[in-house]
Amino acid sequence: MPLTVDVPSAAAMRAAGAVIAELFRPGDLVLLLGGLGAGKTTLTQGIGAGLGVRGPVLSPTFVIARAHAGGRLPLVHVDAYRLGGIAELDDLDLDTALPDSVTVVEWGEGLAEGLAESRLEIRLEIRPVVSPGPAVDPPAETRRMTLRPVGERWAGVALGAALRRTGLSDPGARREDQAATPASEESP
C-alpha cells in the first residue's frame, strides 16, 4: 500500500533519504519518479548519507551511472533520463552490481522495473504552498513523496515508522488526539 508524506525542504528530503537507507539490504532497487527539480537527487544524497558512502552524491545525468563505496552498503546511482530504451540500460551491466548494492534509478519508470522482482518506487511531486495573505514573494514549494513498495522484499517493512522519525507524516492522516475527540468537543 502506498505511503504519502509532504516534505517541506531539501534538508527534510535528505533526512527522509537517510532514514529510508537504514532499511536497505543488499540487492535493493529503488526507482525515483518525478519531474525535473522534484528532488530525486536530493533524496539520493540523503540515501548516500544514510548508507555512509564516501564522497559527494551528485546527479549522474551526464555520466549515466555513479558507484559510491565506503558505506554500510555500496550505492549505485543511475540517471536513465538519456537512455533510449531497455537495451541501453542493459549495457550498463547493473545486474552485476545489484546483488551487493543499493541501486537507485532516477527516471527509471518503464525501463528498470525488470532489474529486480521487488523494488521501492518513490514518486516526488512539486506542490505549491498556499499563502494565506497577498503574495509578495514567489510562492514557496514543498514536495509530496509517495512510496510504493513492490514485491515480497518490502512486505511488512515499516516505511511509515521510519519517516515519522524525521517528523514527516501522511498529509491526509488525522492526528490521534483529533481522532479521539469528537468535533463538537474540540476547543477553538
mmCIF file of the C-alpha atoms, coordinates in Angstrom:
data_MODEL
# 
_entry.id   MODEL 
# 
loop_
_atom_site.group_PDB 
_atom_site.id 
_atom_site.type_symbol 
_atom_site.label_atom_id 
_atom_site.label_alt_id 
_atom_site.label_comp_id 
_atom_site.label_asym_id 
_atom_site.label_entity_id 
_atom_site.label_seq_id 
_atom_site.pdbx_PDB_ins_code 
_atom_site.Cartn_x 
_atom_site.Cartn_y 
_atom_site.Cartn_z 
_atom_site.occupancy 
_atom_site.B_iso_or_equiv 
_atom_site.pdbx_formal_charge 
_atom_site.auth_seq_id 
_atom_site.auth_comp_id 
_atom_site.auth_asym_id 
_atom_site.auth_atom_id 
_atom_site.pdbx_PDB_model_num 
ATOM 1   C CA . MET A 1 1   ? 0.000   0.000  0.000   1.00 0.00 ? 1   MET A CA 1 
ATOM 2   C CA . PRO A 1 2   ? 1.468   3.395  -0.934  1.00 0.00 ? 2   PRO A CA 1 
ATOM 3   C CA . LEU A 1 3   ? 2.540   5.852  1.750   1.00 0.00 ? 3   LEU A CA 1 
ATOM 4   C CA . THR A 1 4   ? 2.419   9.594  1.067   1.00 0.00 ? 4   THR A CA 1 
ATOM 5   C CA . VAL A 1 5   ? 4.193   12.347 3.017   1.00 0.00 ? 5   VAL A CA 1 
ATOM 6   C CA . ASP A 1 6   ? 4.794   16.043 2.445   1.00 0.00 ? 6   ASP A CA 1 
ATOM 7   C CA . VAL A 1 7   ? 8.447   17.095 2.540   1.00 0.00 ? 7   VAL A CA 1 
ATOM 8   C CA . PRO A 1 8   ? 8.838   20.822 3.272   1.00 0.00 ? 8   PRO A CA 1 
ATOM 9   C CA . SER A 1 9   ? 12.535  21.368 2.481   1.00 0.00 ? 9   SER A CA 1 
ATOM 10  C CA . ALA A 1 10  ? 15.701  19.972 0.931   1.00 0.00 ? 10  ALA A CA 1 
ATOM 11  C CA . ALA A 1 11  ? 17.012  19.216 4.432   1.00 0.00 ? 11  ALA A CA 1 
ATOM 12  C CA . ALA A 1 12  ? 13.854  17.222 5.195   1.00 0.00 ? 12  ALA A CA 1 
ATOM 13  C CA . MET A 1 13  ? 14.241  15.367 1.872   1.00 0.00 ? 13  MET A CA 1 
ATOM 14  C CA . ARG A 1 14  ? 17.817  14.394 2.781   1.00 0.00 ? 14  ARG A CA 1 
ATOM 15  C CA . ALA A 1 15  ? 16.665  13.313 6.255   1.00 0.00 ? 15  ALA A CA 1 
ATOM 16  C CA . ALA A 1 16  ? 13.944  11.155 4.681   1.00 0.00 ? 16  ALA A CA 1 
ATOM 17  C CA . GLY A 1 17  ? 16.540  9.545  2.412   1.00 0.00 ? 17  GLY A CA 1 
ATOM 18  C CA . ALA A 1 18  ? 18.809  8.823  5.376   1.00 0.00 ? 18  ALA A CA 1 
ATOM 19  C CA . VAL A 1 19  ? 16.111  7.036  7.395   1.00 0.00 ? 19  VAL A CA 1 
ATOM 20  C CA . ILE A 1 20  ? 14.906  5.083  4.374   1.00 0.00 ? 20  ILE A CA 1 
ATOM 21  C CA . ALA A 1 21  ? 18.527  3.999  3.791   1.00 0.00 ? 21  ALA A CA 1 
ATOM 22  C CA . GLU A 1 22  ? 18.570  2.361  7.234   1.00 0.00 ? 22  GLU A CA 1 
ATOM 23  C CA . LEU A 1 23  ? 16.005  -0.129 5.897   1.00 0.00 ? 23  LEU A CA 1 
ATOM 24  C CA . PHE A 1 24  ? 18.006  -1.146 2.824   1.00 0.00 ? 24  PHE A CA 1 
ATOM 25  C CA . ARG A 1 25  ? 19.577  -4.536 2.253   1.00 0.00 ? 25  ARG A CA 1 
ATOM 26  C CA . PRO A 1 26  ? 21.982  -5.684 -0.448  1.00 0.00 ? 26  PRO A CA 1 
ATOM 27  C CA . GLY A 1 27  ? 20.174  -6.023 -3.758  1.00 0.00 ? 27  GLY A CA 1 
ATOM 28  C CA . ASP A 1 28  ? 17.518  -3.401 -3.106  1.00 0.00 ? 28  ASP A CA 1 
ATOM 29  C CA . LEU A 1 29  ? 16.271  -1.476 -6.125  1.00 0.00 ? 29  LEU A CA 1 
ATOM 30  C CA . VAL A 1 30  ? 14.767  1.993  -5.769  1.00 0.00 ? 30  VAL A CA 1 
ATOM 31  C CA . LEU A 1 31  ? 13.035  3.770  -8.654  1.00 0.00 ? 31  LEU A CA 1 
ATOM 32  C CA . LEU A 1 32  ? 12.755  7.547  -8.293  1.00 0.00 ? 32  LEU A CA 1 
ATOM 33  C CA . LEU A 1 33  ? 9.941   9.034  -10.351 1.00 0.00 ? 33  LEU A CA 1 
ATOM 34  C CA . GLY A 1 34  ? 9.048   12.680 -10.840 1.00 0.00 ? 34  GLY A CA 1 
ATOM 35  C CA . GLY A 1 35  ? 9.699   15.724 -12.960 1.00 0.00 ? 35  GLY A CA 1 
ATOM 36  C CA . LEU A 1 36  ? 12.735  17.947 -13.223 1.00 0.00 ? 36  LEU A CA 1 
ATOM 37  C CA . GLY A 1 37  ? 13.558  19.601 -9.916  1.00 0.00 ? 37  GLY A CA 1 
ATOM 38  C CA . ALA A 1 38  ? 11.294  17.318 -7.889  1.00 0.00 ? 38  ALA A CA 1 
ATOM 39  C CA . GLY A 1 39  ? 14.099  16.298 -5.515  1.00 0.00 ? 39  GLY A CA 1 
ATOM 40  C CA . LYS A 1 40  ? 15.285  12.930 -6.827  1.00 0.00 ? 40  LYS A CA 1 
ATOM 41  C CA . THR A 1 41  ? 18.999  13.700 -6.465  1.00 0.00 ? 41  THR A CA 1 
ATOM 42  C CA . THR A 1 42  ? 18.442  15.416 -3.103  1.00 0.00 ? 42  THR A CA 1 
ATOM 43  C CA . LEU A 1 43  ? 16.702  12.278 -1.823  1.00 0.00 ? 43  LEU A CA 1 
ATOM 44  C CA . THR A 1 44  ? 19.581  10.166 -3.171  1.00 0.00 ? 44  THR A CA 1 
ATOM 45  C CA . GLN A 1 45  ? 22.056  12.396 -1.310  1.00 0.00 ? 45  GLN A CA 1 
ATOM 46  C CA . GLY A 1 46  ? 20.183  11.519 1.879   1.00 0.00 ? 46  GLY A CA 1 
ATOM 47  C CA . ILE A 1 47  ? 20.273  7.835  0.969   1.00 0.00 ? 47  ILE A CA 1 
ATOM 48  C CA . GLY A 1 48  ? 24.030  8.091  0.420   1.00 0.00 ? 48  GLY A CA 1 
ATOM 49  C CA . ALA A 1 49  ? 24.466  9.802  3.800   1.00 0.00 ? 49  ALA A CA 1 
ATOM 50  C CA . GLY A 1 50  ? 22.318  7.153  5.476   1.00 0.00 ? 50  GLY A CA 1 
ATOM 51  C CA . LEU A 1 51  ? 24.431  4.412  3.927   1.00 0.00 ? 51  LEU A CA 1 
ATOM 52  C CA . GLY A 1 52  ? 27.635  6.265  4.872   1.00 0.00 ? 52  GLY A CA 1 
ATOM 53  C CA . VAL A 1 53  ? 29.136  6.276  1.370   1.00 0.00 ? 53  VAL A CA 1 
ATOM 54  C CA . ARG A 1 54  ? 32.286  8.302  0.672   1.00 0.00 ? 54  ARG A CA 1 
ATOM 55  C CA . GLY A 1 55  ? 32.320  11.444 -1.403  1.00 0.00 ? 55  GLY A CA 1 
ATOM 56  C CA . PRO A 1 56  ? 29.517  13.648 -2.655  1.00 0.00 ? 56  PRO A CA 1 
ATOM 57  C CA . VAL A 1 57  ? 26.442  12.164 -4.290  1.00 0.00 ? 57  VAL A CA 1 
ATOM 58  C CA . LEU A 1 58  ? 25.916  14.205 -7.445  1.00 0.00 ? 58  LEU A CA 1 
ATOM 59  C CA . SER A 1 59  ? 23.448  13.895 -10.280 1.00 0.00 ? 59  SER A CA 1 
ATOM 60  C CA . PRO A 1 60  ? 24.679  11.270 -12.747 1.00 0.00 ? 60  PRO A CA 1 
ATOM 61  C CA . THR A 1 61  ? 22.895  12.985 -15.654 1.00 0.00 ? 61  THR A CA 1 
ATOM 62  C CA . PHE A 1 62  ? 25.890  13.152 -17.984 1.00 0.00 ? 62  PHE A CA 1 
ATOM 63  C CA . VAL A 1 63  ? 27.739  10.037 -16.827 1.00 0.00 ? 63  VAL A CA 1 
ATOM 64  C CA . ILE A 1 64  ? 24.539  7.936  -16.572 1.00 0.00 ? 64  ILE A CA 1 
ATOM 65  C CA . ALA A 1 65  ? 25.720  5.932  -13.523 1.00 0.00 ? 65  ALA A CA 1 
ATOM 66  C CA . ARG A 1 66  ? 27.923  6.563  -10.491 1.00 0.00 ? 66  ARG A CA 1 
ATOM 67  C CA . ALA A 1 67  ? 29.078  3.995  -7.952  1.00 0.00 ? 67  ALA A CA 1 
ATOM 68  C CA . HIS A 1 68  ? 29.650  5.124  -4.359  1.00 0.00 ? 68  HIS A CA 1 
ATOM 69  C CA . ALA A 1 69  ? 31.535  2.852  -1.955  1.00 0.00 ? 69  ALA A CA 1 
ATOM 70  C CA . GLY A 1 70  ? 32.685  3.010  1.618   1.00 0.00 ? 70  GLY A CA 1 
ATOM 71  C CA . GLY A 1 71  ? 29.386  2.749  3.436   1.00 0.00 ? 71  GLY A CA 1 
ATOM 72  C CA . ARG A 1 72  ? 27.326  0.057  5.091   1.00 0.00 ? 72  ARG A CA 1 
ATOM 73  C CA . LEU A 1 73  ? 26.296  -0.850 1.529   1.00 0.00 ? 73  LEU A CA 1 
ATOM 74  C CA . PRO A 1 74  ? 27.571  0.425  -1.823  1.00 0.00 ? 74  PRO A CA 1 
ATOM 75  C CA . LEU A 1 75  ? 25.250  2.791  -3.686  1.00 0.00 ? 75  LEU A CA 1 
ATOM 76  C CA . VAL A 1 76  ? 24.812  2.710  -7.455  1.00 0.00 ? 76  VAL A CA 1 
ATOM 77  C CA . HIS A 1 77  ? 23.083  5.906  -8.638  1.00 0.00 ? 77  HIS A CA 1 
ATOM 78  C CA . VAL A 1 78  ? 21.707  5.831  -12.177 1.00 0.00 ? 78  VAL A CA 1 
ATOM 79  C CA . ASP A 1 79  ? 20.055  8.533  -14.270 1.00 0.00 ? 79  ASP A CA 1 
ATOM 80  C CA . ALA A 1 80  ? 18.052  6.821  -17.014 1.00 0.00 ? 80  ALA A CA 1 
ATOM 81  C CA . TYR A 1 81  ? 16.747  10.082 -18.499 1.00 0.00 ? 81  TYR A CA 1 
ATOM 82  C CA . ARG A 1 82  ? 19.045  9.971  -21.548 1.00 0.00 ? 82  ARG A CA 1 
ATOM 83  C CA . LEU A 1 83  ? 18.717  6.237  -22.151 1.00 0.00 ? 83  LEU A CA 1 
ATOM 84  C CA . GLY A 1 84  ? 16.926  5.264  -25.338 1.00 0.00 ? 84  GLY A CA 1 
ATOM 85  C CA . GLY A 1 85  ? 15.465  2.028  -24.038 1.00 0.00 ? 85  GLY A CA 1 
ATOM 86  C CA . ILE A 1 86  ? 15.960  -1.213 -22.167 1.00 0.00 ? 86  ILE A CA 1 
ATOM 87  C CA . ALA A 1 87  ? 18.903  -2.256 -24.367 1.00 0.00 ? 87  ALA A CA 1 
ATOM 88  C CA . GLU A 1 88  ? 20.893  0.806  -23.268 1.00 0.00 ? 88  GLU A CA 1 
ATOM 89  C CA . LEU A 1 89  ? 20.025  0.100  -19.628 1.00 0.00 ? 89  LEU A CA 1 
ATOM 90  C CA . ASP A 1 90  ? 21.254  -3.486 -20.110 1.00 0.00 ? 90  ASP A CA 1 
ATOM 91  C CA . ASP A 1 91  ? 24.541  -2.095 -21.483 1.00 0.00 ? 91  ASP A CA 1 
ATOM 92  C CA . LEU A 1 92  ? 25.224  -0.571 -18.054 1.00 0.00 ? 92  LEU A CA 1 
ATOM 93  C CA . ASP A 1 93  ? 25.529  -4.104 -16.566 1.00 0.00 ? 93  ASP A CA 1 
ATOM 94  C CA . LEU A 1 94  ? 23.638  -3.052 -13.445 1.00 0.00 ? 94  LEU A CA 1 
ATOM 95  C CA . ASP A 1 95  ? 22.740  -6.678 -12.795 1.00 0.00 ? 95  ASP A CA 1 
ATOM 96  C CA . THR A 1 96  ? 26.392  -7.349 -11.843 1.00 0.00 ? 96  THR A CA 1 
ATOM 97  C CA . ALA A 1 97  ? 26.338  -4.734 -9.039  1.00 0.00 ? 97  ALA A CA 1 
ATOM 98  C CA . LEU A 1 98  ? 22.727  -5.224 -7.986  1.00 0.00 ? 98  LEU A CA 1 
ATOM 99  C CA . PRO A 1 99  ? 23.128  -8.216 -5.627  1.00 0.00 ? 99  PRO A CA 1 
ATOM 100 C CA . ASP A 1 100 ? 25.653  -6.409 -3.388  1.00 0.00 ? 100 ASP A CA 1 
ATOM 101 C CA . SER A 1 101 ? 24.473  -2.799 -3.639  1.00 0.00 ? 101 SER A CA 1 
ATOM 102 C CA . VAL A 1 102 ? 21.530  -0.489 -3.282  1.00 0.00 ? 102 VAL A CA 1 
ATOM 103 C CA . THR A 1 103 ? 20.668  0.670  -6.795  1.00 0.00 ? 103 THR A CA 1 
ATOM 104 C CA . VAL A 1 104 ? 18.778  3.954  -7.146  1.00 0.00 ? 104 VAL A CA 1 
ATOM 105 C CA . VAL A 1 105 ? 17.472  4.713  -10.641 1.00 0.00 ? 105 VAL A CA 1 
ATOM 106 C CA . GLU A 1 106 ? 16.171  8.180  -11.469 1.00 0.00 ? 106 GLU A CA 1 
ATOM 107 C CA . TRP A 1 107 ? 13.799  8.327  -14.455 1.00 0.00 ? 107 TRP A CA 1 
ATOM 108 C CA . GLY A 1 108 ? 13.627  4.522  -14.473 1.00 0.00 ? 108 GLY A CA 1 
ATOM 109 C CA . GLU A 1 109 ? 9.881   4.105  -14.935 1.00 0.00 ? 109 GLU A CA 1 
ATOM 110 C CA . GLY A 1 110 ? 9.199   1.764  -17.833 1.00 0.00 ? 110 GLY A CA 1 
ATOM 111 C CA . LEU A 1 111 ? 12.870  0.743  -18.018 1.00 0.00 ? 111 LEU A CA 1 
ATOM 112 C CA . ALA A 1 112 ? 14.269  -0.526 -14.732 1.00 0.00 ? 112 ALA A CA 1 
ATOM 113 C CA . GLU A 1 113 ? 11.386  -2.489 -13.190 1.00 0.00 ? 113 GLU A CA 1 
ATOM 114 C CA . GLY A 1 114 ? 12.792  -5.722 -14.608 1.00 0.00 ? 114 GLY A CA 1 
ATOM 115 C CA . LEU A 1 115 ? 16.069  -5.413 -12.703 1.00 0.00 ? 115 LEU A CA 1 
ATOM 116 C CA . ALA A 1 116 ? 14.537  -6.969 -9.566  1.00 0.00 ? 116 ALA A CA 1 
ATOM 117 C CA . GLU A 1 117 ? 11.316  -8.708 -8.559  1.00 0.00 ? 117 GLU A CA 1 
ATOM 118 C CA . SER A 1 118 ? 10.945  -6.390 -5.580  1.00 0.00 ? 118 SER A CA 1 
ATOM 119 C CA . ARG A 1 119 ? 11.545  -2.666 -5.570  1.00 0.00 ? 119 ARG A CA 1 
ATOM 120 C CA . LEU A 1 120 ? 10.671  0.547  -3.806  1.00 0.00 ? 120 LEU A CA 1 
ATOM 121 C CA . GLU A 1 121 ? 9.116   3.144  -6.085  1.00 0.00 ? 121 GLU A CA 1 
ATOM 122 C CA . ILE A 1 122 ? 9.265   6.727  -4.829  1.00 0.00 ? 122 ILE A CA 1 
ATOM 123 C CA . ARG A 1 123 ? 7.327   9.396  -6.699  1.00 0.00 ? 123 ARG A CA 1 
ATOM 124 C CA . LEU A 1 124 ? 8.188   13.035 -5.983  1.00 0.00 ? 124 LEU A CA 1 
ATOM 125 C CA . GLU A 1 125 ? 5.906   15.905 -6.949  1.00 0.00 ? 125 GLU A CA 1 
ATOM 126 C CA . ILE A 1 126 ? 6.383   19.657 -6.604  1.00 0.00 ? 126 ILE A CA 1 
ATOM 127 C CA . ARG A 1 127 ? 3.495   21.187 -4.676  1.00 0.00 ? 127 ARG A CA 1 
ATOM 128 C CA . PRO A 1 128 ? 2.949   24.948 -4.268  1.00 0.00 ? 128 PRO A CA 1 
ATOM 129 C CA . VAL A 1 129 ? 2.421   26.190 -0.732  1.00 0.00 ? 129 VAL A CA 1 
ATOM 130 C CA . VAL A 1 130 ? -0.753  28.241 -0.494  1.00 0.00 ? 130 VAL A CA 1 
ATOM 131 C CA . SER A 1 131 ? -0.102  31.540 1.259   1.00 0.00 ? 131 SER A CA 1 
ATOM 132 C CA . PRO A 1 132 ? -2.904  32.940 3.415   1.00 0.00 ? 132 PRO A CA 1 
ATOM 133 C CA . GLY A 1 133 ? -2.057  36.562 2.528   1.00 0.00 ? 133 GLY A CA 1 
ATOM 134 C CA . PRO A 1 134 ? -1.123  38.559 -0.544  1.00 0.00 ? 134 PRO A CA 1 
ATOM 135 C CA . ALA A 1 135 ? 1.868   37.133 -2.349  1.00 0.00 ? 135 ALA A CA 1 
ATOM 136 C CA . VAL A 1 136 ? 4.909   39.389 -2.120  1.00 0.00 ? 136 VAL A CA 1 
ATOM 137 C CA . ASP A 1 137 ? 7.485   36.763 -2.983  1.00 0.00 ? 137 ASP A CA 1 
ATOM 138 C CA . PRO A 1 138 ? 7.135   33.894 -5.439  1.00 0.00 ? 138 PRO A CA 1 
ATOM 139 C CA . PRO A 1 139 ? 5.111   31.091 -3.841  1.00 0.00 ? 139 PRO A CA 1 
ATOM 140 C CA . ALA A 1 140 ? 7.074   28.588 -1.800  1.00 0.00 ? 140 ALA A CA 1 
ATOM 141 C CA . GLU A 1 141 ? 7.143   24.958 -2.821  1.00 0.00 ? 141 GLU A CA 1 
ATOM 142 C CA . THR A 1 142 ? 7.090   21.716 -0.941  1.00 0.00 ? 142 THR A CA 1 
ATOM 143 C CA . ARG A 1 143 ? 7.394   18.169 -2.209  1.00 0.00 ? 143 ARG A CA 1 
ATOM 144 C CA . ARG A 1 144 ? 4.949   15.316 -1.930  1.00 0.00 ? 144 ARG A CA 1 
ATOM 145 C CA . MET A 1 145 ? 6.648   11.929 -1.698  1.00 0.00 ? 145 MET A CA 1 
ATOM 146 C CA . THR A 1 146 ? 4.705   8.741  -2.363  1.00 0.00 ? 146 THR A CA 1 
ATOM 147 C CA . LEU A 1 147 ? 6.454   5.477  -1.533  1.00 0.00 ? 147 LEU A CA 1 
ATOM 148 C CA . ARG A 1 148 ? 5.097   2.351  -3.184  1.00 0.00 ? 148 ARG A CA 1 
ATOM 149 C CA . PRO A 1 149 ? 6.645   -0.946 -2.077  1.00 0.00 ? 149 PRO A CA 1 
ATOM 150 C CA . VAL A 1 150 ? 6.507   -3.668 -4.745  1.00 0.00 ? 150 VAL A CA 1 
ATOM 151 C CA . GLY A 1 151 ? 7.180   -7.350 -4.096  1.00 0.00 ? 151 GLY A CA 1 
ATOM 152 C CA . GLU A 1 152 ? 7.866   -9.660 -1.169  1.00 0.00 ? 152 GLU A CA 1 
ATOM 153 C CA . ARG A 1 153 ? 11.001  -7.875 -0.010  1.00 0.00 ? 153 ARG A CA 1 
ATOM 154 C CA . TRP A 1 154 ? 9.014   -4.808 1.034   1.00 0.00 ? 154 TRP A CA 1 
ATOM 155 C CA . ALA A 1 155 ? 6.057   -6.626 2.626   1.00 0.00 ? 155 ALA A CA 1 
ATOM 156 C CA . GLY A 1 156 ? 5.879   -5.547 6.259   1.00 0.00 ? 156 GLY A CA 1 
ATOM 157 C CA . VAL A 1 157 ? 8.749   -3.033 6.077   1.00 0.00 ? 157 VAL A CA 1 
ATOM 158 C CA . ALA A 1 158 ? 7.893   -0.124 8.388   1.00 0.00 ? 158 ALA A CA 1 
ATOM 159 C CA . LEU A 1 159 ? 8.406   2.769  5.979   1.00 0.00 ? 159 LEU A CA 1 
ATOM 160 C CA . GLY A 1 160 ? 5.889   4.976  7.800   1.00 0.00 ? 160 GLY A CA 1 
ATOM 161 C CA . ALA A 1 161 ? 7.556   4.461  11.172  1.00 0.00 ? 161 ALA A CA 1 
ATOM 162 C CA . ALA A 1 162 ? 10.939  5.353  9.693   1.00 0.00 ? 162 ALA A CA 1 
ATOM 163 C CA . LEU A 1 163 ? 9.618   8.546  8.092   1.00 0.00 ? 163 LEU A CA 1 
ATOM 164 C CA . ARG A 1 164 ? 7.802   9.599  11.279  1.00 0.00 ? 164 ARG A CA 1 
ATOM 165 C CA . ARG A 1 165 ? 11.211  9.740  12.985  1.00 0.00 ? 165 ARG A CA 1 
ATOM 166 C CA . THR A 1 166 ? 12.005  12.691 10.709  1.00 0.00 ? 166 THR A CA 1 
ATOM 167 C CA . GLY A 1 167 ? 8.752   14.439 11.644  1.00 0.00 ? 167 GLY A CA 1 
ATOM 168 C CA . LEU A 1 168 ? 7.122   13.675 8.284   1.00 0.00 ? 168 LEU A CA 1 
ATOM 169 C CA . SER A 1 169 ? 3.634   12.228 8.262   1.00 0.00 ? 169 SER A CA 1 
ATOM 170 C CA . ASP A 1 170 ? 0.799   11.444 5.878   1.00 0.00 ? 170 ASP A CA 1 
ATOM 171 C CA . PRO A 1 171 ? -0.873  14.732 4.888   1.00 0.00 ? 171 PRO A CA 1 
ATOM 172 C CA . GLY A 1 172 ? -4.281  13.036 4.823   1.00 0.00 ? 172 GLY A CA 1 
ATOM 173 C CA . ALA A 1 173 ? -4.000  11.410 8.239   1.00 0.00 ? 173 ALA A CA 1 
ATOM 174 C CA . ARG A 1 174 ? -5.789  12.906 11.200  1.00 0.00 ? 174 ARG A CA 1 
ATOM 175 C CA . ARG A 1 175 ? -3.804  13.486 14.355  1.00 0.00 ? 175 ARG A CA 1 
ATOM 176 C CA . GLU A 1 176 ? -4.508  10.855 17.025  1.00 0.00 ? 176 GLU A CA 1 
ATOM 177 C CA . ASP A 1 177 ? -5.711  13.458 19.528  1.00 0.00 ? 177 ASP A CA 1 
ATOM 178 C CA . GLN A 1 178 ? -8.211  14.835 16.981  1.00 0.00 ? 178 GLN A CA 1 
ATOM 179 C CA . ALA A 1 179 ? -9.461  11.373 16.098  1.00 0.00 ? 179 ALA A CA 1 
ATOM 180 C CA . ALA A 1 180 ? -10.179 10.638 19.772  1.00 0.00 ? 180 ALA A CA 1 
ATOM 181 C CA . THR A 1 181 ? -12.123 13.881 20.355  1.00 0.00 ? 181 THR A CA 1 
ATOM 182 C CA . PRO A 1 182 ? -15.497 14.440 18.686  1.00 0.00 ? 182 PRO A CA 1 
ATOM 183 C CA . ALA A 1 183 ? -15.550 17.636 16.579  1.00 0.00 ? 183 ALA A CA 1 
ATOM 184 C CA . SER A 1 184 ? -18.176 19.218 18.836  1.00 0.00 ? 184 SER A CA 1 
ATOM 185 C CA . GLU A 1 185 ? -15.828 18.919 21.836  1.00 0.00 ? 185 GLU A CA 1 
ATOM 186 C CA . GLU A 1 186 ? -12.744 20.398 20.184  1.00 0.00 ? 186 GLU A CA 1 
ATOM 187 C CA . SER A 1 187 ? -11.566 23.675 21.624  1.00 0.00 ? 187 SER A CA 1 
ATOM 188 C CA . PRO A 1 188 ? -11.029 26.629 19.264  1.00 0.00 ? 188 PRO A CA 1 
# 
